[in-house]
Amino acid sequence: MKIEVCVHANSKSQRTDRTPDGIMHIYVREPAIEGKANRVVVEVLSELYKTPKSSINLIHGIKSKKKIFEINK
């Protein structure tokens, strides 16, 4: 399954929202430096979809706010 995520780094609180068009917005406290925010997003997705972190891959948008993750169950 592939999901489109918009990551908001350096947020005051960590939360998730979903827009009507299906894009998930994930707000994380960590900065977008050296992949810190990406690692936290993987942890959040792991909890939401109840799957191990090793089965979640970032396939597009490593340095972009808009990312595409693939989740293998």
Short mmCIF file of C-alpha atoms in Angstrom, two decimals, residues 6-66:
data_model
loop_
_atom_site.label_atom_id
_atom_site.label_comp_id
_atom_site.label_asym_id
_atom_site.label_seq_id
_atom_site.Cartn_x
_atom_site.Cartn_y
_atom_site.Cartn_z
CA CYS A 6 2.95 15.86 3.96
CA VAL A 7 5.47 16.25 6.79
CA HIS A 8 5.57 19.37 8.95
CA ALA A 9 8.86 19.40 10.86
CA ASN A 10 9.62 21.62 13.87
CA SER A 11 6.00 21.65 15.02
CA LYS A 12 5.04 22.53 18.57
CA SER A 13 3.14 19.28 19.03
CA GLN A 14 3.12 15.90 17.34
CA ARG A 15 -0.17 15.02 15.62
CA THR A 16 -1.70 13.63 12.44
CA ASP A 17 -4.46 14.96 10.22
CA ARG A 18 -6.01 13.69 7.02
CA THR A 19 -7.46 16.01 4.36
CA PRO A 20 -10.55 15.11 2.30
CA ASP A 21 -8.35 14.46 -0.75
CA GLY A 22 -6.60 11.63 1.10
CA ILE A 23 -3.26 13.27 1.95
CA MET A 24 -2.07 12.61 5.48
CA HIS A 25 -0.40 15.51 7.31
CA ILE A 26 2.02 14.48 10.04
CA TYR A 27 3.36 17.13 12.40
CA VAL A 28 6.58 16.22 14.23
CA ARG A 29 8.77 18.10 16.70
CA GLU A 30 12.06 17.00 15.18
CA PRO A 31 13.88 19.18 12.62
CA ALA A 32 14.25 18.15 9.00
CA ILE A 33 18.00 17.67 9.45
CA GLU A 34 19.86 14.42 8.73
CA GLY A 35 16.60 12.48 8.35
CA LYS A 36 15.44 13.00 11.94
CA ALA A 37 11.89 13.98 10.94
CA ASN A 38 11.69 11.09 8.45
CA ARG A 39 12.59 8.57 11.15
CA VAL A 40 9.88 9.90 13.45
CA VAL A 41 7.33 9.78 10.61
CA VAL A 42 8.17 6.11 10.08
CA GLU A 43 7.58 5.52 13.81
CA VAL A 44 4.22 7.32 13.64
CA LEU A 45 3.13 5.34 10.58
CA SER A 46 4.23 2.14 12.29
CA GLU A 47 1.94 2.88 15.24
CA LEU A 48 -0.99 3.98 13.05
CA TYR A 49 -0.91 0.93 10.78
CA LYS A 50 0.25 -1.50 13.47
CA THR A 51 3.15 -2.77 11.39
CA PRO A 52 6.89 -3.03 12.07
CA LYS A 53 9.08 -0.06 11.15
CA SER A 54 11.14 -2.32 8.88
CA SER A 55 8.14 -2.81 6.59
CA ILE A 56 7.74 0.94 5.92
CA ASN A 57 9.84 2.42 3.10
CA LEU A 58 10.20 6.01 1.96
CA ILE A 59 10.10 5.70 -1.82
CA HIS A 60 9.82 9.33 -2.92
CA GLY A 61 10.57 12.75 -1.42
CA ILE A 62 13.51 12.28 0.93
CA LYS A 63 14.19 16.03 1.09
CA SER A 64 10.68 17.24 0.31
CA LYS A 65 7.68 18.01 2.52
CA LYS A 66 5.53 15.76 0.34
#
